Tab-separated table of C-alpha atoms in Angstrom:
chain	number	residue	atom	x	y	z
J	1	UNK	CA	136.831	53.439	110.743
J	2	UNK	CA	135.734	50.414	113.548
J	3	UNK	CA	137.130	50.701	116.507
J	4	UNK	CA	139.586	47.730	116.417
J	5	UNK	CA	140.923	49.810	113.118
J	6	UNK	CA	141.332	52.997	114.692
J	7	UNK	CA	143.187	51.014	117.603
J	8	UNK	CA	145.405	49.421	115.376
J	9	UNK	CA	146.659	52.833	114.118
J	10	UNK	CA	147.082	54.062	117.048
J	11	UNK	CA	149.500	51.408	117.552
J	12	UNK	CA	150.983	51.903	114.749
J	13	UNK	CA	151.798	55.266	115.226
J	14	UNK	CA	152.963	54.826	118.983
J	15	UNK	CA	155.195	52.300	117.526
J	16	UNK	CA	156.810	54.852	115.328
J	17	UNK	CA	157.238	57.343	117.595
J	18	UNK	CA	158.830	55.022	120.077
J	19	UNK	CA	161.001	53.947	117.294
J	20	UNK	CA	161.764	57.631	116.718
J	21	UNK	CA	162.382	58.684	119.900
J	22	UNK	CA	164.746	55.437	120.773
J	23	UNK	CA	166.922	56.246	117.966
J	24	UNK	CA	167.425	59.793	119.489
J	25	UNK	CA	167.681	58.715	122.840
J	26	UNK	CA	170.788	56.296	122.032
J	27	UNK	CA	172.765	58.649	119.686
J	28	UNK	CA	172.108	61.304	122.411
J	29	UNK	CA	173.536	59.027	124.908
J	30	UNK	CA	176.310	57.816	122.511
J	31	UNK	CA	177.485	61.696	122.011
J	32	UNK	CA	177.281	62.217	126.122
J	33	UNK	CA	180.621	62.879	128.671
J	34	UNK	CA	179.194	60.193	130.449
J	35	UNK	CA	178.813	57.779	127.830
J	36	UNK	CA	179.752	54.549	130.923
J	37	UNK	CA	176.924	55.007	132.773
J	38	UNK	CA	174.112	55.642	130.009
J	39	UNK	CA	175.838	51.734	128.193
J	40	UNK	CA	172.431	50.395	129.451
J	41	UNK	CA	170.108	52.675	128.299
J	42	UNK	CA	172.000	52.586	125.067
J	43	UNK	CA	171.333	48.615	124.393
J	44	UNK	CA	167.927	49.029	125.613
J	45	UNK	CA	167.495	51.790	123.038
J	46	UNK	CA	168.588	49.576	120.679
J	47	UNK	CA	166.560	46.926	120.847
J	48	UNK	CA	163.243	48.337	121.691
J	49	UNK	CA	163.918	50.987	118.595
J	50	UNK	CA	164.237	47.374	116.620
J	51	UNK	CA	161.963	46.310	117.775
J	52	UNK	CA	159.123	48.753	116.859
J	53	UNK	CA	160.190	48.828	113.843
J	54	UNK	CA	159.199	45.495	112.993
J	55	UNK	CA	155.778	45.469	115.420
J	56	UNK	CA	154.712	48.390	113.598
J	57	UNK	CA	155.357	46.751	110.262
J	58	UNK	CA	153.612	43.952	110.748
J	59	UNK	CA	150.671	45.614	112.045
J	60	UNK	CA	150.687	47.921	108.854
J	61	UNK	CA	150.598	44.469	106.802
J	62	UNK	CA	147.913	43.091	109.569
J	63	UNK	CA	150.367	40.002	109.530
J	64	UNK	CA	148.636	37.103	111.348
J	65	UNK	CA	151.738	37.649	113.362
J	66	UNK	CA	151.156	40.896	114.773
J	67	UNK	CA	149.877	39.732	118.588
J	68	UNK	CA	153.141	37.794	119.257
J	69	UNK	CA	155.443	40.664	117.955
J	70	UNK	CA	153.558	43.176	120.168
J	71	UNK	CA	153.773	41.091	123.175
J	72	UNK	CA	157.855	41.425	122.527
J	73	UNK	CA	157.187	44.536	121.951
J	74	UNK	CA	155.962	45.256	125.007
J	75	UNK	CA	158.709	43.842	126.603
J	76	UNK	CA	161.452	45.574	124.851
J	77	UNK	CA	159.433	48.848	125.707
J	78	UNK	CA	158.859	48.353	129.729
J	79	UNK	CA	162.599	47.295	129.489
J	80	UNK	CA	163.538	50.352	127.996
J	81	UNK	CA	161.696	52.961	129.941
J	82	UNK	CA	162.625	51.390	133.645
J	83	UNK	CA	166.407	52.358	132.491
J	84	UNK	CA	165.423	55.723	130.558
J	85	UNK	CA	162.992	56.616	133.448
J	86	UNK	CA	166.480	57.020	135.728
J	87	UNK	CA	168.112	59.431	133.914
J	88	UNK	CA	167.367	63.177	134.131
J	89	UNK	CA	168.415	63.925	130.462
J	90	UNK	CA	165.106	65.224	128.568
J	91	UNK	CA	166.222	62.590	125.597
J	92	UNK	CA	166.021	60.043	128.038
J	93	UNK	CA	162.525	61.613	130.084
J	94	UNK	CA	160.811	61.945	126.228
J	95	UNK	CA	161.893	58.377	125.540
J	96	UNK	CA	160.757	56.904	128.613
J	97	UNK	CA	157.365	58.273	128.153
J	98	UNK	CA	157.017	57.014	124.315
J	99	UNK	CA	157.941	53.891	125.851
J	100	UNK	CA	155.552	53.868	128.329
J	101	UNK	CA	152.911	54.661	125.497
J	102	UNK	CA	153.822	52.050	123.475
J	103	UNK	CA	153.967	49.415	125.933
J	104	UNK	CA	150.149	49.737	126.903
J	105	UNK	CA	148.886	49.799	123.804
J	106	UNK	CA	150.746	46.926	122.713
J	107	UNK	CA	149.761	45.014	125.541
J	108	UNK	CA	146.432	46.088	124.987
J	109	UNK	CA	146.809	44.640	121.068
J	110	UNK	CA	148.858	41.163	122.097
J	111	UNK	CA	145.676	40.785	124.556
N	1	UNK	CA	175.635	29.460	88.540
N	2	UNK	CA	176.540	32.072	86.443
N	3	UNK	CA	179.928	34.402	87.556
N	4	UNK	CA	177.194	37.409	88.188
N	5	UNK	CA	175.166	34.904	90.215
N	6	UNK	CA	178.285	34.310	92.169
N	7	UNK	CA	179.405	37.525	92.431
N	8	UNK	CA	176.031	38.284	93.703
N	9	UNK	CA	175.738	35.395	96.764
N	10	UNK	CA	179.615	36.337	97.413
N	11	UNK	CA	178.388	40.403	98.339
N	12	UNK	CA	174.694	39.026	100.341
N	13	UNK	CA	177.595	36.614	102.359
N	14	UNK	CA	179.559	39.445	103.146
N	15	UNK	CA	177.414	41.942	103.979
N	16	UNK	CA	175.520	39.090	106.499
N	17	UNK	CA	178.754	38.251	107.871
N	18	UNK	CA	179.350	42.154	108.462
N	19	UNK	CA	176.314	42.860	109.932
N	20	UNK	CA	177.097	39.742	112.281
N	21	UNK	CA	180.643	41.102	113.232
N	22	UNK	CA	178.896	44.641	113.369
N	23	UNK	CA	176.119	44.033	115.884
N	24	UNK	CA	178.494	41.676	118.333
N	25	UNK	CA	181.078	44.545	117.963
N	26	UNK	CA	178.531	47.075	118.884
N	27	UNK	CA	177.341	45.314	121.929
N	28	UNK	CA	180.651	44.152	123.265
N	29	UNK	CA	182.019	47.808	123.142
N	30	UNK	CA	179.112	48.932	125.055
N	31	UNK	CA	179.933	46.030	127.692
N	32	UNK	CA	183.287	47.528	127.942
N	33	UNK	CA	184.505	49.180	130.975
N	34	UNK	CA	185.945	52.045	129.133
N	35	UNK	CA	182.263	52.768	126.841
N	36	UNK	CA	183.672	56.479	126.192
N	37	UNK	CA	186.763	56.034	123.975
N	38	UNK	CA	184.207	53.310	121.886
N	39	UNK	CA	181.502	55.638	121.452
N	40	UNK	CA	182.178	56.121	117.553
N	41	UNK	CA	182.846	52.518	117.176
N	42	UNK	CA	179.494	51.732	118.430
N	43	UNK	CA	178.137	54.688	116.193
N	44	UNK	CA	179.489	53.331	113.296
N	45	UNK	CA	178.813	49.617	113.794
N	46	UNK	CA	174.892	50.245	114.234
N	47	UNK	CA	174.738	52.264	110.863
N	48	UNK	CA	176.809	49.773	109.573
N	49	UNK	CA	174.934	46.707	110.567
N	50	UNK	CA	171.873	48.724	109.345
N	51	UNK	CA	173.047	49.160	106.157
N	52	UNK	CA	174.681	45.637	105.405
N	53	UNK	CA	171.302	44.290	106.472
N	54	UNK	CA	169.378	46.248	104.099
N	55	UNK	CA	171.715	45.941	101.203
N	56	UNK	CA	171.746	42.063	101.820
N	57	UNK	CA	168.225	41.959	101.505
N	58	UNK	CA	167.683	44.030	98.430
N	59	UNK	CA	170.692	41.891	96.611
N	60	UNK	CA	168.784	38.571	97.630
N	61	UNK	CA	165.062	40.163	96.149
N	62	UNK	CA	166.678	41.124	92.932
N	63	UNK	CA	165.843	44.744	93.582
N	64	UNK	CA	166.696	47.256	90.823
N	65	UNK	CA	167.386	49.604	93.992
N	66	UNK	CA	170.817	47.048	94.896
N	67	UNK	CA	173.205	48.618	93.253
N	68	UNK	CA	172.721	52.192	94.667
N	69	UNK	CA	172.484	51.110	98.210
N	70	UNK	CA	175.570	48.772	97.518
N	71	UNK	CA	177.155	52.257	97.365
N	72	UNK	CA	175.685	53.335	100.702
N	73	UNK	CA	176.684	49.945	102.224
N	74	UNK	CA	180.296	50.247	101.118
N	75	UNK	CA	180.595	53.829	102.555
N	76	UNK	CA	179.337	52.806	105.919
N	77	UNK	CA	181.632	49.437	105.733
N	78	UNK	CA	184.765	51.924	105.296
N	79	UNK	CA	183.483	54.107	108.189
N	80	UNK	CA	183.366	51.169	110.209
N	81	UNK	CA	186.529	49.655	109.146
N	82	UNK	CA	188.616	52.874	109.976
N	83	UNK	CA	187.247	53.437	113.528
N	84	UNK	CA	187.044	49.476	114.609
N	85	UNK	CA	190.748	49.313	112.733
N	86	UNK	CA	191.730	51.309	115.354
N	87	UNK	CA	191.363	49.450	118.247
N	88	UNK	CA	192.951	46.288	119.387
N	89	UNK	CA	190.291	44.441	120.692
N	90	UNK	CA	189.581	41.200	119.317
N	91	UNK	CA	185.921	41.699	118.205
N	92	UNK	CA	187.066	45.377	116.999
N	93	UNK	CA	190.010	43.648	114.776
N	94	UNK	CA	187.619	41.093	113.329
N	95	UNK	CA	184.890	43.653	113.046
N	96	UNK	CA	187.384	46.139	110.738
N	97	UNK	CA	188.315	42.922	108.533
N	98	UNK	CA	184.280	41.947	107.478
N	99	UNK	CA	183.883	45.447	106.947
N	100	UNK	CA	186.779	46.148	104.448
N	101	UNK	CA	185.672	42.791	102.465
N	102	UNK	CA	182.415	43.625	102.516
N	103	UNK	CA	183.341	47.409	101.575
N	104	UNK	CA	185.225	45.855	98.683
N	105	UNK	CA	182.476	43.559	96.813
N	106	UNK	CA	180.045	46.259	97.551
N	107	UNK	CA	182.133	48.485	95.634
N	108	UNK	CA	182.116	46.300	92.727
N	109	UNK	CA	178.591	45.602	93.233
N	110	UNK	CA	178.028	49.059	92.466
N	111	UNK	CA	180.370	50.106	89.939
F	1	UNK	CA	183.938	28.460	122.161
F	2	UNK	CA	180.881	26.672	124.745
F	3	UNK	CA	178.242	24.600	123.593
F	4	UNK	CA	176.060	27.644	124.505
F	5	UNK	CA	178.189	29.759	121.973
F	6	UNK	CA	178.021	27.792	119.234
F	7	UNK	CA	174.542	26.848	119.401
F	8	UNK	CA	173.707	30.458	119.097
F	9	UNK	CA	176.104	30.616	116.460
F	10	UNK	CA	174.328	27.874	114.443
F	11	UNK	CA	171.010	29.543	114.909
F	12	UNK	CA	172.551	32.802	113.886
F	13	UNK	CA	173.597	31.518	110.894
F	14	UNK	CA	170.059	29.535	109.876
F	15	UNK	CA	167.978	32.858	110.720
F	16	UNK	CA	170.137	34.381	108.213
F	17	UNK	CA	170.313	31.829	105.447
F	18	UNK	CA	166.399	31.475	105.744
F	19	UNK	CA	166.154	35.306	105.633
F	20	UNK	CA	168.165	35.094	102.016
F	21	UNK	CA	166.526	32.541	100.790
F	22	UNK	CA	162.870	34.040	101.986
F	23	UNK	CA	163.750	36.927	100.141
F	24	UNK	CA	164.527	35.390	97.265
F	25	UNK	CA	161.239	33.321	96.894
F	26	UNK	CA	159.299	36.128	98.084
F	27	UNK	CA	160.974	37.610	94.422
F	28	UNK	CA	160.880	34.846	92.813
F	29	UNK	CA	156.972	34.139	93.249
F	30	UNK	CA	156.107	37.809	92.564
F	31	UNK	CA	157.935	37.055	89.004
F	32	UNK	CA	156.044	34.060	88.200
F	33	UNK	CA	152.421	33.993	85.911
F	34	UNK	CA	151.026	32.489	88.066
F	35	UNK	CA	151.195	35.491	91.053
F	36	UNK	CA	147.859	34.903	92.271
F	37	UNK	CA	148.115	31.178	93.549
F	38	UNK	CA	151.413	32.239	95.358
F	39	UNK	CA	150.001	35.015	97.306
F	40	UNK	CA	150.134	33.783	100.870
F	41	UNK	CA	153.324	32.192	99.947
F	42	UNK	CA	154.548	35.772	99.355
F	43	UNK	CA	152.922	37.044	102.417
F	44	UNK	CA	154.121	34.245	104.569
F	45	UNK	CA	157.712	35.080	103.104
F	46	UNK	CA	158.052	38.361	103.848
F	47	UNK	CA	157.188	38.107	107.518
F	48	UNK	CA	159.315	35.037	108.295
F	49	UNK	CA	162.625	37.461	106.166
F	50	UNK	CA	161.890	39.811	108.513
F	51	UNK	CA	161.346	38.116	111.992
F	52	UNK	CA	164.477	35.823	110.905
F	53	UNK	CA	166.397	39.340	110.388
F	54	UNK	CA	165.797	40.642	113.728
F	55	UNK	CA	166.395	37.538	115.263
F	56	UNK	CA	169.328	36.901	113.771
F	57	UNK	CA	170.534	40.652	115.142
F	58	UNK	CA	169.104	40.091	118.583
F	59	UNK	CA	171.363	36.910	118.818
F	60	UNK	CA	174.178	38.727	117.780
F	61	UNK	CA	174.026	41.043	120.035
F	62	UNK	CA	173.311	38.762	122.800
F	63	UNK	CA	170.196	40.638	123.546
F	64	UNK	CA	168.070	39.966	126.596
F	65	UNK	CA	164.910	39.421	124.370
F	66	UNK	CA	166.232	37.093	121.832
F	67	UNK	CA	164.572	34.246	123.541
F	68	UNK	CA	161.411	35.823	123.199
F	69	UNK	CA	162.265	36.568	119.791
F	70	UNK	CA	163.604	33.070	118.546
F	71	UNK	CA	159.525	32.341	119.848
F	72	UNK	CA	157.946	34.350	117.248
F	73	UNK	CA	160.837	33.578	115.073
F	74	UNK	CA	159.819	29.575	115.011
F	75	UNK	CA	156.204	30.206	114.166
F	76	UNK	CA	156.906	32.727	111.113
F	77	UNK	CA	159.405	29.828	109.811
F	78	UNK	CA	156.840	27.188	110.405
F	79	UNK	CA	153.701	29.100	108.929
F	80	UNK	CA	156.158	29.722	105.849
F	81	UNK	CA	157.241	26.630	105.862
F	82	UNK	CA	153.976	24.851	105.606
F	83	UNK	CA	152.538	27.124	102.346
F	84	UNK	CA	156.350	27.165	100.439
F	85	UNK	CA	155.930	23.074	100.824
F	86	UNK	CA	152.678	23.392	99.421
F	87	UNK	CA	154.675	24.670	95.814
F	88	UNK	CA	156.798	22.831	93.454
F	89	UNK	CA	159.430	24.969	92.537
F	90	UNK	CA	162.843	25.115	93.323
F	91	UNK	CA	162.453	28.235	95.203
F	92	UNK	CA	159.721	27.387	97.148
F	93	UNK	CA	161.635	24.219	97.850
F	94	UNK	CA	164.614	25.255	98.894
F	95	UNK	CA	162.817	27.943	101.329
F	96	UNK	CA	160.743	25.418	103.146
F	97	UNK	CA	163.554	23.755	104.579
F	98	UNK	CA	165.681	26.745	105.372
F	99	UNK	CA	162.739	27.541	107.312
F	100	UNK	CA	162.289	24.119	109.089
F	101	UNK	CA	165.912	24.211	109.876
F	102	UNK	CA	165.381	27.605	111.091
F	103	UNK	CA	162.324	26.551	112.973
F	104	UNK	CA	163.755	24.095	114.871
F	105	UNK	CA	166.839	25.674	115.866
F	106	UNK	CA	165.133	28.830	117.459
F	107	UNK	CA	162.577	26.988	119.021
F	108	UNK	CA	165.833	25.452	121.195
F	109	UNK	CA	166.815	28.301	121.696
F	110	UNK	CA	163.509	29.856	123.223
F	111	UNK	CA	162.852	26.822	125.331
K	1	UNK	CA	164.208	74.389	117.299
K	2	UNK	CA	166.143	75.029	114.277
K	3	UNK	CA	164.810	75.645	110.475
K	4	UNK	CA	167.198	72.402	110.144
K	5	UNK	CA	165.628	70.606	112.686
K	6	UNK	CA	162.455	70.894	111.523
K	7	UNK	CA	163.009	70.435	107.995
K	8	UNK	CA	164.883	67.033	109.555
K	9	UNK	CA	161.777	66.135	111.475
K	10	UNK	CA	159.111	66.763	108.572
K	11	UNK	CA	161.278	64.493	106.697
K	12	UNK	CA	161.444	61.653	109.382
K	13	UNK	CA	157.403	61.724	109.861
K	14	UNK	CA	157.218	61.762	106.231
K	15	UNK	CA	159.339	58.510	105.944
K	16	UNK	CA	157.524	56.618	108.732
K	17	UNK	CA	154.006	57.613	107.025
K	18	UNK	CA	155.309	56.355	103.792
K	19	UNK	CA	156.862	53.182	105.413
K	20	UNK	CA	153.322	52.884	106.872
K	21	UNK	CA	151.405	53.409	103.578
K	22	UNK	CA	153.383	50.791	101.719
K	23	UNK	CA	153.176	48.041	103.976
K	24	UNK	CA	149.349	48.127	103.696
K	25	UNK	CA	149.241	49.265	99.885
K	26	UNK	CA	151.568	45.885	99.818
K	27	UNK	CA	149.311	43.709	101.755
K	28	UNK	CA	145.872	44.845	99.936
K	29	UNK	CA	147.340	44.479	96.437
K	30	UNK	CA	148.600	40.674	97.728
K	31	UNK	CA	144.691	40.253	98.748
K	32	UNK	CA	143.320	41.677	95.710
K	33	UNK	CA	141.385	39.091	92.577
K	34	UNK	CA	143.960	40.484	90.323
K	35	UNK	CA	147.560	40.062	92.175
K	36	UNK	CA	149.398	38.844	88.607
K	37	UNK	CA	148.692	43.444	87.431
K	38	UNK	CA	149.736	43.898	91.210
K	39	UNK	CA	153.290	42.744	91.259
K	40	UNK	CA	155.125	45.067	90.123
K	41	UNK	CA	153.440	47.665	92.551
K	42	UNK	CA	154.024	44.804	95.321
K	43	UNK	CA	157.579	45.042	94.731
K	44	UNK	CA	158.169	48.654	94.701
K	45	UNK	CA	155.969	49.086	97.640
K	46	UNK	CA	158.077	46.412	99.445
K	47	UNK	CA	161.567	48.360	98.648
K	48	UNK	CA	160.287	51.314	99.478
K	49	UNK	CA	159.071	50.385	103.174
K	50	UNK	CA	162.721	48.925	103.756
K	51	UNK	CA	164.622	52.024	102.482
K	52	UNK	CA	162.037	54.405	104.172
K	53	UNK	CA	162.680	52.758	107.636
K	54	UNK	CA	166.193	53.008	107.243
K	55	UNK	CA	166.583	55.949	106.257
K	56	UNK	CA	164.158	57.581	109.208
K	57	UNK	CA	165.917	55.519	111.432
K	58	UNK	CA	169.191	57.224	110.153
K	59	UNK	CA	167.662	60.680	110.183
K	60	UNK	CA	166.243	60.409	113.983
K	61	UNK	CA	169.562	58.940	115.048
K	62	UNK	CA	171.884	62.459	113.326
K	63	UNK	CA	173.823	59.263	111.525
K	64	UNK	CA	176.590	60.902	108.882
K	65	UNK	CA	175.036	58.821	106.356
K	66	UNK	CA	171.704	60.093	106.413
K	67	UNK	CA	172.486	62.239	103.268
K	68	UNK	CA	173.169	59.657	101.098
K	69	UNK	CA	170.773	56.769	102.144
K	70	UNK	CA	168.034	60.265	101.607
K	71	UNK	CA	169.039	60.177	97.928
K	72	UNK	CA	168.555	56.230	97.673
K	73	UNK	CA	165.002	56.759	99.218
K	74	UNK	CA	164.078	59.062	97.444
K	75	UNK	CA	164.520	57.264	94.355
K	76	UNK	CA	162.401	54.299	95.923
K	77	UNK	CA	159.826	56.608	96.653
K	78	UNK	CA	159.995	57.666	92.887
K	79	UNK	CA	159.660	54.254	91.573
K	80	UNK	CA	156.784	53.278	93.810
K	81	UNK	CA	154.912	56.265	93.033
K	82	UNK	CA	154.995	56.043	89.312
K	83	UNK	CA	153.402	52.612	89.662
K	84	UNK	CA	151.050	52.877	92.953
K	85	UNK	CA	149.821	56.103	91.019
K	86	UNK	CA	148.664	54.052	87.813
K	87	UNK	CA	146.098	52.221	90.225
K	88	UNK	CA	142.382	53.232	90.976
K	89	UNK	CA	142.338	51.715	94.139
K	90	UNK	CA	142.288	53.934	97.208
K	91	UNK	CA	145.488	52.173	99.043
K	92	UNK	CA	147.502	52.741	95.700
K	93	UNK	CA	146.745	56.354	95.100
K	94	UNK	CA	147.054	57.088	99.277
K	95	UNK	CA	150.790	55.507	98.749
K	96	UNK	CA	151.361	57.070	95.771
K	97	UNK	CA	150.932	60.074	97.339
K	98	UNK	CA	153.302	59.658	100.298
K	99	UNK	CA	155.757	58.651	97.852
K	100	UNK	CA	155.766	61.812	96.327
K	101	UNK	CA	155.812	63.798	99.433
K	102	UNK	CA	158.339	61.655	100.988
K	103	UNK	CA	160.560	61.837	97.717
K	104	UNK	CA	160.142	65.546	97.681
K	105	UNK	CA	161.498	66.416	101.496
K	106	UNK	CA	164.343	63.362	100.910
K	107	UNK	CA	165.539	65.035	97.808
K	108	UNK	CA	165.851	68.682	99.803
K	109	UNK	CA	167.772	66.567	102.149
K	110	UNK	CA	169.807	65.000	100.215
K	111	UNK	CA	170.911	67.657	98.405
């Protein structure tokens, strides 16, 4: 495998953990006592867990579109761990640092 | 167009219009001050909208998968339907109503 | 409802009728004899349903990112748009200008 | 964690790798000399990406409806490995074979 490939899947796979790990994060904060104050990290769950989804997609397809989406990506991932990172909840912590994850390597890929 | 054709583009209009309704339900709930007593509705309209998309797209693509996952969609539809029905809010009341037509030509869709 | 509202609501609308009918060529193509010559058509299709899906969900749910999104959104309709109007058929047709339509209406909405 | 939780996540990574797998089984057959002996396997590989991201998506988020959207994967995963597996080429038999893992742990979930 080049290195380029073996970058890409390492994308891909931070992509789908991310993904994974969003969609645990929300429901977790969804099922919470304190569902009012966790409303933020819920939508920013949402949409970084959507979008994964489709960066990693399109990365498995090596659509020609695959820089832009992970420059959203990246976005939607920094957005989502600067609200996770403020909550104590492990859900939250674990998410945060998926997050994280994925937002430097797709940075590193929309480069 | 044949009356299967139409029956067809009737169910992929719902189930967009549903997963329209769904998503703005979803995210007005969780702009709500009172988040807690809409946790399920929130719950429910992200599986929802999930599902209509998906089902949308495999009834536009022909798929031979569309009629099984027209039963998912019209299971997720009623889940919706009954938990948004509750509620008085406008996007909750409009929400319940694309759901229970979209619940119904699903349901046909799949018989 | 604003200008602002129902701008969004027209670009809503044309990521999701471009989505259908993206899908449906994407089909369509893959059922023709001649598969081979419609290739990037079908490659091209599939990424513009897909970025047109999320978009459409993004705007929905009045997302932060859909902006961003409507950005990669424009250039999956265009790219499609340029091989579909390559082709003759209906289908490819009829997807070319959902996807100009679509084009043009998210890239207002991401300037 | 739980014999549940376990089996749960096995099943999740085994839907993301298969989600994975077809997108790139999808876009090699679309490259290939001979896409017209392709399609069929295009289109299978194309359903079964979509249901396999719902339906991890479903799983990682503990959604109600993760039973039944398990049984419509796993018949994607079915369909797309009875025609990936008739293929010589490496990215065909690699997907065929997480289709058949995937369709095995959705099926135990399911059931």
């Amino acid at each position: 495998m080049t290195t380029a490939e073996s970058k890409l899947d390492a994308c891909i796979q931070a992509c789908l953990d991310c993904l994974r790990d969003c969609e645990y994060c929300a429901n977790a904060c969804l099922s919470e006592d304190m569902v009012q104050m966790m409303a933020e990290c819920i939508k920013r769950c949402r949409d970084c867990a959507d979008t994964c989804a489709l960066c990693a997609r399109l990365m498995s397809r090596r659509s020609e579109l695959h820089k832009q989406m992970c420059g959203v990506c990246a976005e939607a991932c920094d957005r989502c761990a600067n609200e996770c990172g403020k909550h104590d909840d492990d859900h939250c912590q674990r998410c945060a640092e998926s997050c994280r994850r994925c937002a430097q390597l797709c940075r590193e890929m929309a480069a």
